[in-house]
mmCIF file with all atom_site columns, C-alpha atoms in Angstrom:
data_model
loop_
_atom_site.group_PDB
_atom_site.id
_atom_site.type_symbol
_atom_site.label_atom_id
_atom_site.label_alt_id
_atom_site.label_comp_id
_atom_site.label_asym_id
_atom_site.label_entity_id
_atom_site.label_seq_id
_atom_site.pdbx_PDB_ins_code
_atom_site.Cartn_x
_atom_site.Cartn_y
_atom_site.Cartn_z
_atom_site.occupancy
_atom_site.B_iso_or_equiv
_atom_site.pdbx_formal_charge
_atom_site.auth_seq_id
_atom_site.auth_comp_id
_atom_site.auth_asym_id
_atom_site.auth_atom_id
_atom_site.pdbx_PDB_model_num
ATOM 1   C CA . ILE A 1 1   ? 4.676   49.231  -31.321 1.00 0.00 ? 85  ILE A CA 1
ATOM 2   C CA . LYS A 1 2   ? 1.426   51.091  -30.876 1.00 0.00 ? 86  LYS A CA 1
ATOM 3   C CA . SER A 1 3   ? -1.656  49.113  -29.855 1.00 0.00 ? 87  SER A CA 1
ATOM 4   C CA . ASN A 1 4   ? -3.375  49.625  -33.223 1.00 0.00 ? 88  ASN A CA 1
ATOM 5   C CA . GLN A 1 5   ? -0.413  48.285  -35.222 1.00 0.00 ? 89  GLN A CA 1
ATOM 6   C CA . ILE A 1 6   ? -0.126  44.626  -36.155 1.00 0.00 ? 90  ILE A CA 1
ATOM 7   C CA . LYS A 1 7   ? 2.513   42.766  -34.226 1.00 0.00 ? 91  LYS A CA 1
ATOM 8   C CA . PRO A 1 8   ? 5.066   41.002  -36.466 1.00 0.00 ? 92  PRO A CA 1
ATOM 9   C CA . ASN A 1 9   ? 3.921   37.426  -35.678 1.00 0.00 ? 93  ASN A CA 1
ATOM 10  C CA . GLN A 1 10  ? 0.232   38.042  -35.068 1.00 0.00 ? 94  GLN A CA 1
ATOM 11  C CA . ASN A 1 11  ? -0.836  36.212  -38.238 1.00 0.00 ? 95  ASN A CA 1
ATOM 12  C CA . SER A 1 12  ? 1.670   33.374  -37.906 1.00 0.00 ? 96  SER A CA 1
ATOM 13  C CA . MET A 1 13  ? 0.362   29.955  -36.960 1.00 0.00 ? 97  MET A CA 1
ATOM 14  C CA . THR A 1 14  ? 1.670   27.834  -34.123 1.00 0.00 ? 98  THR A CA 1
ATOM 15  C CA . ARG A 1 15  ? 3.071   24.364  -34.811 1.00 0.00 ? 99  ARG A CA 1
ATOM 16  C CA . GLU A 1 16  ? -0.075  22.810  -33.321 1.00 0.00 ? 100 GLU A CA 1
ATOM 17  C CA . GLU A 1 17  ? -2.303  24.856  -35.635 1.00 0.00 ? 101 GLU A CA 1
ATOM 18  C CA . GLN A 1 18  ? -0.217  23.843  -38.652 1.00 0.00 ? 102 GLN A CA 1
ATOM 19  C CA . LEU A 1 19  ? -0.374  20.173  -37.620 1.00 0.00 ? 103 LEU A CA 1
ATOM 20  C CA . VAL A 1 20  ? -4.174  20.291  -37.811 1.00 0.00 ? 104 VAL A CA 1
ATOM 21  C CA . PHE A 1 21  ? -3.706  20.648  -41.572 1.00 0.00 ? 105 PHE A CA 1
ATOM 22  C CA . CYS A 1 22  ? -0.609  18.472  -41.904 1.00 0.00 ? 106 CYS A CA 1
ATOM 23  C CA . LYS A 1 23  ? -2.270  15.474  -40.260 1.00 0.00 ? 107 LYS A CA 1
ATOM 24  C CA . LYS A 1 24  ? -4.954  15.569  -42.982 1.00 0.00 ? 108 LYS A CA 1
ATOM 25  C CA . CYS A 1 25  ? -2.617  16.099  -45.951 1.00 0.00 ? 109 CYS A CA 1
ATOM 26  C CA . THR A 1 26  ? -1.585  13.339  -48.348 1.00 0.00 ? 110 THR A CA 1
ATOM 27  C CA . ASN A 1 27  ? 1.873   14.927  -48.539 1.00 0.00 ? 111 ASN A CA 1
ATOM 28  C CA . ARG A 1 28  ? 2.634   14.270  -44.866 1.00 0.00 ? 112 ARG A CA 1
ATOM 29  C CA . LYS A 1 29  ? 5.667   12.273  -43.846 1.00 0.00 ? 113 LYS A CA 1
ATOM 30  C CA . LEU A 1 30  ? 6.547   11.033  -40.365 1.00 0.00 ? 114 LEU A CA 1
ATOM 31  C CA . ASP A 1 31  ? 10.152  11.415  -39.302 1.00 0.00 ? 115 ASP A CA 1
ATOM 32  C CA . MET A 1 32  ? 11.055  9.761   -35.984 1.00 0.00 ? 116 MET A CA 1
ATOM 33  C CA . GLN A 1 33  ? 13.490  12.598  -35.130 1.00 0.00 ? 117 GLN A CA 1
ATOM 34  C CA . GLU A 1 34  ? 11.613  15.663  -36.384 1.00 0.00 ? 118 GLU A CA 1
ATOM 35  C CA . GLY A 1 35  ? 7.982   14.566  -36.180 1.00 0.00 ? 119 GLY A CA 1
ATOM 36  C CA . LEU A 1 36  ? 5.451   15.246  -38.946 1.00 0.00 ? 120 LEU A CA 1
ATOM 37  C CA . LEU A 1 37  ? 7.075   16.778  -42.029 1.00 0.00 ? 121 LEU A CA 1
ATOM 38  C CA . CYS A 1 38  ? 5.973   17.810  -45.496 1.00 0.00 ? 122 CYS A CA 1
ATOM 39  C CA . GLY A 1 39  ? 6.776   14.944  -47.847 1.00 0.00 ? 123 GLY A CA 1
ATOM 40  C CA . LEU A 1 40  ? 7.504   17.419  -50.660 1.00 0.00 ? 124 LEU A CA 1
ATOM 41  C CA . THR A 1 41  ? 10.061  19.573  -48.820 1.00 0.00 ? 125 THR A CA 1
ATOM 42  C CA . ASN A 1 42  ? 11.134  17.195  -46.018 1.00 0.00 ? 126 ASN A CA 1
ATOM 43  C CA . GLN A 1 43  ? 10.798  20.182  -43.676 1.00 0.00 ? 127 GLN A CA 1
ATOM 44  C CA . LYS A 1 44  ? 8.468   21.156  -40.861 1.00 0.00 ? 128 LYS A CA 1
ATOM 45  C CA . ALA A 1 45  ? 5.505   23.236  -41.935 1.00 0.00 ? 129 ALA A CA 1
ATOM 46  C CA . ASP A 1 46  ? 6.295   26.927  -42.443 1.00 0.00 ? 130 ASP A CA 1
ATOM 47  C CA . PHE A 1 47  ? 3.034   28.167  -43.941 1.00 0.00 ? 131 PHE A CA 1
ATOM 48  C CA . ASN A 1 48  ? 0.788   30.876  -42.506 1.00 0.00 ? 132 ASN A CA 1
ATOM 49  C CA . LEU A 1 49  ? -2.986  30.459  -42.594 1.00 0.00 ? 133 LEU A CA 1
ATOM 50  C CA . LYS A 1 50  ? -2.919  28.407  -45.822 1.00 0.00 ? 134 LYS A CA 1
ATOM 51  C CA . CYS A 1 51  ? -0.618  25.774  -47.331 1.00 0.00 ? 135 CYS A CA 1
ATOM 52  C CA . SER A 1 52  ? -0.288  26.031  -51.103 1.00 0.00 ? 136 SER A CA 1
ATOM 53  C CA . THR A 1 53  ? 0.519   22.300  -51.475 1.00 0.00 ? 137 THR A CA 1
ATOM 54  C CA . PHE A 1 54  ? -2.238  21.003  -49.187 1.00 0.00 ? 138 PHE A CA 1
ATOM 55  C CA . ASN A 1 55  ? -3.980  17.931  -50.586 1.00 0.00 ? 139 ASN A CA 1
ATOM 56  C CA . LEU A 1 56  ? -6.791  16.521  -48.414 1.00 0.00 ? 140 LEU A CA 1
ATOM 57  C CA . ASP A 1 57  ? -6.479  12.874  -47.334 1.00 0.00 ? 141 ASP A CA 1
ATOM 58  C CA . GLU A 1 58  ? -10.134 11.952  -46.841 1.00 0.00 ? 142 GLU A CA 1
ATOM 59  C CA . GLU A 1 59  ? -9.379  8.729   -44.956 1.00 0.00 ? 143 GLU A CA 1
ATOM 60  C CA . ALA A 1 60  ? -7.146  10.579  -42.497 1.00 0.00 ? 144 ALA A CA 1
ATOM 61  C CA . GLU A 1 61  ? -9.765  13.301  -42.056 1.00 0.00 ? 145 GLU A CA 1
ATOM 62  C CA . GLU A 1 62  ? -12.451 10.705  -41.316 1.00 0.00 ? 146 GLU A CA 1
ATOM 63  C CA . ARG A 1 63  ? -10.178 8.834   -38.890 1.00 0.00 ? 147 ARG A CA 1
ATOM 64  C CA . LEU A 1 64  ? -9.189  12.050  -37.096 1.00 0.00 ? 148 LEU A CA 1
ATOM 65  C CA . SER A 1 65  ? -12.794 13.193  -36.843 1.00 0.00 ? 149 SER A CA 1
ATOM 66  C CA . LYS A 1 66  ? -13.616 9.962   -35.003 1.00 0.00 ? 150 LYS A CA 1
ATOM 67  C CA . THR A 1 67  ? -10.754 10.356  -32.518 1.00 0.00 ? 151 THR A CA 1
ATOM 68  C CA . GLU A 1 68  ? -12.035 13.357  -30.603 1.00 0.00 ? 152 GLU A CA 1
ATOM 69  C CA . GLU A 1 69  ? -11.393 13.244  -26.885 1.00 0.00 ? 153 GLU A CA 1
ATOM 70  C CA . ILE A 1 70  ? -14.108 11.253  -25.205 1.00 0.00 ? 154 ILE A CA 1
ATOM 71  C CA . GLY A 1 71  ? -14.287 9.519   -21.885 1.00 0.00 ? 155 GLY A CA 1
ATOM 72  C CA . GLY A 1 72  ? -16.306 7.246   -19.651 1.00 0.00 ? 156 GLY A CA 1
ATOM 73  C CA . GLU A 1 73  ? -19.608 6.123   -21.061 1.00 0.00 ? 157 GLU A CA 1
ATOM 74  C CA . GLU A 1 74  ? -19.031 8.024   -24.318 1.00 0.00 ? 158 GLU A CA 1
ATOM 75  C CA . ALA A 1 75  ? -16.029 5.805   -25.052 1.00 0.00 ? 159 ALA A CA 1
ATOM 76  C CA . THR A 1 76  ? -18.159 2.692   -24.698 1.00 0.00 ? 160 THR A CA 1
ATOM 77  C CA . ILE A 1 77  ? -20.830 4.175   -26.954 1.00 0.00 ? 161 ILE A CA 1
ATOM 78  C CA . ALA A 1 78  ? -18.199 5.077   -29.593 1.00 0.00 ? 162 ALA A CA 1
ATOM 79  C CA . VAL A 1 79  ? -17.275 1.388   -29.919 1.00 0.00 ? 163 VAL A CA 1
ATOM 80  C CA . SER A 1 80  ? -19.847 -0.443  -31.980 1.00 0.00 ? 164 SER A CA 1
ATOM 81  C CA . GLU A 1 81  ? -21.825 -3.329  -30.532 1.00 0.00 ? 165 GLU A CA 1
ATOM 82  C CA . LYS A 1 82  ? -20.176 -5.637  -33.057 1.00 0.00 ? 166 LYS A CA 1
ATOM 83  C CA . GLU A 1 83  ? -16.709 -4.654  -31.800 1.00 0.00 ? 167 GLU A CA 1
ATOM 84  C CA . LEU A 1 84  ? -17.815 -5.052  -28.182 1.00 0.00 ? 168 LEU A CA 1
ATOM 85  C CA . GLU A 1 85  ? -19.140 -8.530  -28.876 1.00 0.00 ? 169 GLU A CA 1
ATOM 86  C CA . LYS A 1 86  ? -15.879 -9.434  -30.594 1.00 0.00 ? 170 LYS A CA 1
ATOM 87  C CA . LEU A 1 87  ? -13.960 -8.292  -27.498 1.00 0.00 ? 171 LEU A CA 1
ATOM 88  C CA . ARG A 1 88  ? -16.339 -10.183 -25.227 1.00 0.00 ? 172 ARG A CA 1
ATOM 89  C CA . THR A 1 89  ? -15.748 -13.432 -27.113 1.00 0.00 ? 173 THR A CA 1
ATOM 90  C CA . HIS A 1 90  ? -12.083 -13.231 -26.074 1.00 0.00 ? 174 HIS A CA 1
ATOM 91  C CA . GLN A 1 91  ? -12.907 -12.762 -22.383 1.00 0.00 ? 175 GLN A CA 1
ATOM 92  C CA . ASN A 1 92  ? -12.028 -15.609 -20.057 1.00 0.00 ? 176 ASN A CA 1
ATOM 93  C CA . TYR A 1 93  ? -13.287 -15.045 -16.520 1.00 0.00 ? 177 TYR A CA 1
ATOM 94  C CA . LYS A 1 94  ? -11.985 -18.356 -15.135 1.00 0.00 ? 178 LYS A CA 1
ATOM 95  C CA . LEU A 1 95  ? -8.465  -17.679 -16.383 1.00 0.00 ? 179 LEU A CA 1
ATOM 96  C CA . ALA A 1 96  ? -8.606  -14.102 -15.081 1.00 0.00 ? 180 ALA A CA 1
ATOM 97  C CA . LEU A 1 97  ? -9.811  -15.345 -11.687 1.00 0.00 ? 181 LEU A CA 1
ATOM 98  C CA . THR A 1 98  ? -7.047  -17.954 -11.530 1.00 0.00 ? 182 THR A CA 1
ATOM 99  C CA . ALA A 1 99  ? -4.372  -15.432 -12.514 1.00 0.00 ? 183 ALA A CA 1
ATOM 100 C CA . GLY A 1 100 ? -5.709  -12.896 -10.010 1.00 0.00 ? 184 GLY A CA 1
ATOM 101 C CA . LEU A 1 101 ? -5.743  -15.441 -7.182  1.00 0.00 ? 185 LEU A CA 1
ATOM 102 C CA . VAL A 1 102 ? -2.207  -16.659 -7.963  1.00 0.00 ? 186 VAL A CA 1
ATOM 103 C CA . VAL A 1 103 ? -0.797  -13.130 -8.129  1.00 0.00 ? 187 VAL A CA 1
ATOM 104 C CA . GLY A 1 104 ? -2.773  -12.152 -5.017  1.00 0.00 ? 188 GLY A CA 1
ATOM 105 C CA . LEU A 1 105 ? -1.397  -15.128 -3.070  1.00 0.00 ? 189 LEU A CA 1
ATOM 106 C CA . LEU A 1 106 ? 2.161   -14.407 -4.225  1.00 0.00 ? 190 LEU A CA 1
ATOM 107 C CA . GLY A 1 107 ? 1.696   -10.754 -3.286  1.00 0.00 ? 191 GLY A CA 1
ATOM 108 C CA . ALA A 1 108 ? 0.395   -11.708 0.158   1.00 0.00 ? 192 ALA A CA 1
ATOM 109 C CA . LEU A 1 109 ? 3.368   -14.016 0.728   1.00 0.00 ? 193 LEU A CA 1
ATOM 110 C CA . LEU A 1 110 ? 5.741   -11.290 -0.404  1.00 0.00 ? 194 LEU A CA 1
ATOM 111 C CA . TRP A 1 111 ? 3.969   -8.772  1.854   1.00 0.00 ? 195 TRP A CA 1
ATOM 112 C CA . GLY A 1 112 ? 4.395   -11.072 4.859   1.00 0.00 ? 196 GLY A CA 1
ATOM 113 C CA . LEU A 1 113 ? 8.014   -11.861 4.021   1.00 0.00 ? 197 LEU A CA 1
ATOM 114 C CA . ILE A 1 114 ? 9.039   -8.227  3.538   1.00 0.00 ? 198 ILE A CA 1
ATOM 115 C CA . THR A 1 115 ? 7.222   -7.142  6.685   1.00 0.00 ? 199 THR A CA 1
ATOM 116 C CA . VAL A 1 116 ? 8.892   -9.827  8.806   1.00 0.00 ? 200 VAL A CA 1
ATOM 117 C CA . VAL A 1 117 ? 12.373  -9.299  7.309   1.00 0.00 ? 201 VAL A CA 1
ATOM 118 C CA . THR A 1 118 ? 12.325  -5.486  7.566   1.00 0.00 ? 202 THR A CA 1
ATOM 119 C CA . GLY A 1 119 ? 10.211  -5.190  10.692  1.00 0.00 ? 203 GLY A CA 1
ATOM 120 C CA . TYR A 1 120 ? 8.118   -2.545  8.917   1.00 0.00 ? 204 TYR A CA 1
ATOM 121 C CA . GLN A 1 121 ? 4.809   -2.713  7.158   1.00 0.00 ? 205 GLN A CA 1
ATOM 122 C CA . ILE A 1 122 ? 5.257   -0.926  3.857   1.00 0.00 ? 206 ILE A CA 1
ATOM 123 C CA . GLY A 1 123 ? 1.995   0.582   2.639   1.00 0.00 ? 207 GLY A CA 1
ATOM 124 C CA . TYR A 1 124 ? 3.096   0.637   -0.986  1.00 0.00 ? 208 TYR A CA 1
ATOM 125 C CA . MET A 1 125 ? 2.818   -3.137  -0.974  1.00 0.00 ? 209 MET A CA 1
ATOM 126 C CA . ALA A 1 126 ? -0.971  -2.737  -1.072  1.00 0.00 ? 210 ALA A CA 1
ATOM 127 C CA . ILE A 1 127 ? -0.675  -0.649  -4.243  1.00 0.00 ? 211 ILE A CA 1
ATOM 128 C CA . ALA A 1 128 ? 1.700   -3.193  -5.762  1.00 0.00 ? 212 ALA A CA 1
ATOM 129 C CA . ILE A 1 129 ? -0.671  -6.066  -4.965  1.00 0.00 ? 213 ILE A CA 1
ATOM 130 C CA . GLY A 1 130 ? -3.625  -4.186  -6.434  1.00 0.00 ? 214 GLY A CA 1
ATOM 131 C CA . ALA A 1 131 ? -1.702  -3.339  -9.587  1.00 0.00 ? 215 ALA A CA 1
ATOM 132 C CA . GLY A 1 132 ? -0.352  -6.867  -9.924  1.00 0.00 ? 216 GLY A CA 1
ATOM 133 C CA . VAL A 1 133 ? -3.755  -8.471  -9.542  1.00 0.00 ? 217 VAL A CA 1
ATOM 134 C CA . GLY A 1 134 ? -5.353  -6.003  -11.949 1.00 0.00 ? 218 GLY A CA 1
ATOM 135 C CA . ILE A 1 135 ? -2.691  -6.405  -14.604 1.00 0.00 ? 219 ILE A CA 1
ATOM 136 C CA . ALA A 1 136 ? -2.730  -10.209 -14.338 1.00 0.00 ? 220 ALA A CA 1
ATOM 137 C CA . MET A 1 137 ? -6.508  -10.353 -14.619 1.00 0.00 ? 221 MET A CA 1
ATOM 138 C CA . ARG A 1 138 ? -6.539  -7.983  -17.570 1.00 0.00 ? 222 ARG A CA 1
ATOM 139 C CA . PHE A 1 139 ? -3.694  -9.753  -19.374 1.00 0.00 ? 223 PHE A CA 1
ATOM 140 C CA . PHE A 1 140 ? -4.925  -13.316 -18.924 1.00 0.00 ? 224 PHE A CA 1
ATOM 141 C CA . GLY A 1 141 ? -8.670  -12.701 -18.850 1.00 0.00 ? 225 GLY A CA 1
ATOM 142 C CA . LYS A 1 142 ? -8.913  -9.966  -21.491 1.00 0.00 ? 226 LYS A CA 1
ATOM 143 C CA . GLY A 1 143 ? -11.983 -8.744  -19.658 1.00 0.00 ? 227 GLY A CA 1
ATOM 144 C CA . ILE A 1 144 ? -13.884 -5.600  -20.516 1.00 0.00 ? 228 ILE A CA 1
ATOM 145 C CA . ASP A 1 145 ? -16.933 -6.202  -18.345 1.00 0.00 ? 229 ASP A CA 1
ATOM 146 C CA . PRO A 1 146 ? -17.127 -4.593  -14.884 1.00 0.00 ? 230 PRO A CA 1
ATOM 147 C CA . ILE A 1 147 ? -17.116 -7.996  -13.128 1.00 0.00 ? 231 ILE A CA 1
ATOM 148 C CA . PHE A 1 148 ? -13.395 -8.306  -13.903 1.00 0.00 ? 232 PHE A CA 1
ATOM 149 C CA . GLY A 1 149 ? -12.637 -5.038  -12.105 1.00 0.00 ? 233 GLY A CA 1
ATOM 150 C CA . PHE A 1 150 ? -14.855 -5.858  -9.131  1.00 0.00 ? 234 PHE A CA 1
ATOM 151 C CA . THR A 1 151 ? -13.300 -9.296  -8.782  1.00 0.00 ? 235 THR A CA 1
ATOM 152 C CA . GLY A 1 152 ? -9.793  -7.869  -9.032  1.00 0.00 ? 236 GLY A CA 1
ATOM 153 C CA . ALA A 1 153 ? -10.533 -5.318  -6.310  1.00 0.00 ? 237 ALA A CA 1
ATOM 154 C CA . ILE A 1 154 ? -11.909 -7.981  -3.962  1.00 0.00 ? 238 ILE A CA 1
ATOM 155 C CA . ILE A 1 155 ? -8.921  -10.264 -4.581  1.00 0.00 ? 239 ILE A CA 1
ATOM 156 C CA . ALA A 1 156 ? -6.505  -7.374  -3.955  1.00 0.00 ? 240 ALA A CA 1
ATOM 157 C CA . ILE A 1 157 ? -8.162  -6.434  -0.656  1.00 0.00 ? 241 ILE A CA 1
ATOM 158 C CA . LEU A 1 158 ? -8.245  -10.031 0.532   1.00 0.00 ? 242 LEU A CA 1
ATOM 159 C CA . SER A 1 159 ? -4.596  -10.429 -0.496  1.00 0.00 ? 243 SER A CA 1
ATOM 160 C CA . CYS A 1 160 ? -3.630  -7.443  1.650   1.00 0.00 ? 244 CYS A CA 1
ATOM 161 C CA . VAL A 1 161 ? -5.479  -8.943  4.617   1.00 0.00 ? 245 VAL A CA 1
ATOM 162 C CA . LEU A 1 162 ? -3.785  -12.286 3.962   1.00 0.00 ? 246 LEU A CA 1
ATOM 163 C CA . GLY A 1 163 ? -0.420  -10.501 3.775   1.00 0.00 ? 247 GLY A CA 1
ATOM 164 C CA . ASN A 1 164 ? -1.056  -9.072  7.243   1.00 0.00 ? 248 ASN A CA 1
ATOM 165 C CA . TYR A 1 165 ? -1.967  -12.560 8.453   1.00 0.00 ? 249 TYR A CA 1
ATOM 166 C CA . PHE A 1 166 ? 1.290   -13.944 7.055   1.00 0.00 ? 250 PHE A CA 1
ATOM 167 C CA . SER A 1 167 ? 3.154   -11.113 8.812   1.00 0.00 ? 251 SER A CA 1
ATOM 168 C CA . ILE A 1 168 ? 1.562   -12.023 12.139  1.00 0.00 ? 252 ILE A CA 1
ATOM 169 C CA . VAL A 1 169 ? 2.404   -15.690 11.613  1.00 0.00 ? 253 VAL A CA 1
ATOM 170 C CA . GLY A 1 170 ? 6.000   -14.762 10.784  1.00 0.00 ? 254 GLY A CA 1
ATOM 171 C CA . PHE A 1 171 ? 6.412   -12.546 13.843  1.00 0.00 ? 255 PHE A CA 1
ATOM 172 C CA . MET A 1 172 ? 4.863   -15.184 16.114  1.00 0.00 ? 256 MET A CA 1
ATOM 173 C CA . ALA A 1 173 ? 7.128   -17.893 14.681  1.00 0.00 ? 257 ALA A CA 1
ATOM 174 C CA . GLN A 1 174 ? 10.182  -15.733 15.277  1.00 0.00 ? 258 GLN A CA 1
ATOM 175 C CA . TYR A 1 175 ? 9.090   -14.817 18.801  1.00 0.00 ? 259 TYR A CA 1
ATOM 176 C CA . ALA A 1 176 ? 8.276   -18.402 19.835  1.00 0.00 ? 260 ALA A CA 1
ATOM 177 C CA . ASN A 1 177 ? 11.198  -19.832 17.871  1.00 0.00 ? 261 ASN A CA 1
ATOM 178 C CA . VAL A 1 178 ? 8.953   -22.385 16.151  1.00 0.00 ? 262 VAL A CA 1
ATOM 179 C CA . GLY A 1 179 ? 8.105   -23.239 12.556  1.00 0.00 ? 263 GLY A CA 1
ATOM 180 C CA . TYR A 1 180 ? 5.565   -21.271 10.526  1.00 0.00 ? 264 TYR A CA 1
ATOM 181 C CA . LEU A 1 181 ? 3.254   -24.268 10.094  1.00 0.00 ? 265 LEU A CA 1
ATOM 182 C CA . ASP A 1 182 ? 3.257   -24.784 13.886  1.00 0.00 ? 266 ASP A CA 1
ATOM 183 C CA . VAL A 1 183 ? 2.015   -21.215 14.312  1.00 0.00 ? 267 VAL A CA 1
ATOM 184 C CA . VAL A 1 184 ? -0.622  -21.623 11.601  1.00 0.00 ? 268 VAL A CA 1
ATOM 185 C CA . THR A 1 185 ? -2.022  -24.796 13.183  1.00 0.00 ? 269 THR A CA 1
ATOM 186 C CA . ALA A 1 186 ? -1.994  -23.270 16.671  1.00 0.00 ? 270 ALA A CA 1
ATOM 187 C CA . PHE A 1 187 ? -3.394  -19.920 15.527  1.00 0.00 ? 271 PHE A CA 1
ATOM 188 C CA . ASN A 1 188 ? -6.989  -19.485 16.731  1.00 0.00 ? 272 ASN A CA 1
ATOM 189 C CA . LEU A 1 189 ? -8.903  -16.862 14.777  1.00 0.00 ? 273 LEU A CA 1
ATOM 190 C CA . ASP A 1 190 ? -11.697 -16.870 17.386  1.00 0.00 ? 274 ASP A CA 1
ATOM 191 C CA . GLU A 1 191 ? -9.316  -15.200 19.821  1.00 0.00 ? 275 GLU A CA 1
ATOM 192 C CA . VAL A 1 192 ? -8.492  -12.487 17.291  1.00 0.00 ? 276 VAL A CA 1
ATOM 193 C CA . PHE A 1 193 ? -12.100 -11.596 16.490  1.00 0.00 ? 277 PHE A CA 1
#
């Protein structure tokens, strides 16, 4: 093929380009195996440049025009103040705090236990504690304000420190062959700091 000749598929559209039209057509049909199909032919789109059976779905076009990729502050601006207030009415900081503290304490205990049993401090435990605290606070507190994230981060960090403390207590109890509560009562933090 010479450079000035048209290549056979130069005017053909890609599947993604066809889907731009199909997503806005009233004749669209979603098949869980094949994806978006034409409801008239039950086939994937095979048109080039123009579909002869295209029928504009104005609601779909409006919805798709509002779902452009946005991020950060733009996403917050895209949500109306009325919707934000509705979400804020469902927030529960006390419940989120309680859930975060419970999960953080359980994570710290698990951190200490695993460290003492294995003899190794596994760094991924910190990630697991952070994720656990964050998920618990989000699930129970339904928070969208930044205070939920800040609180979750502080709880996660303190839980990691507490997990290290539990590890030290466990190792000392094993070494001295005494109970954990005996170590905790005899443990003097002034000597550590």
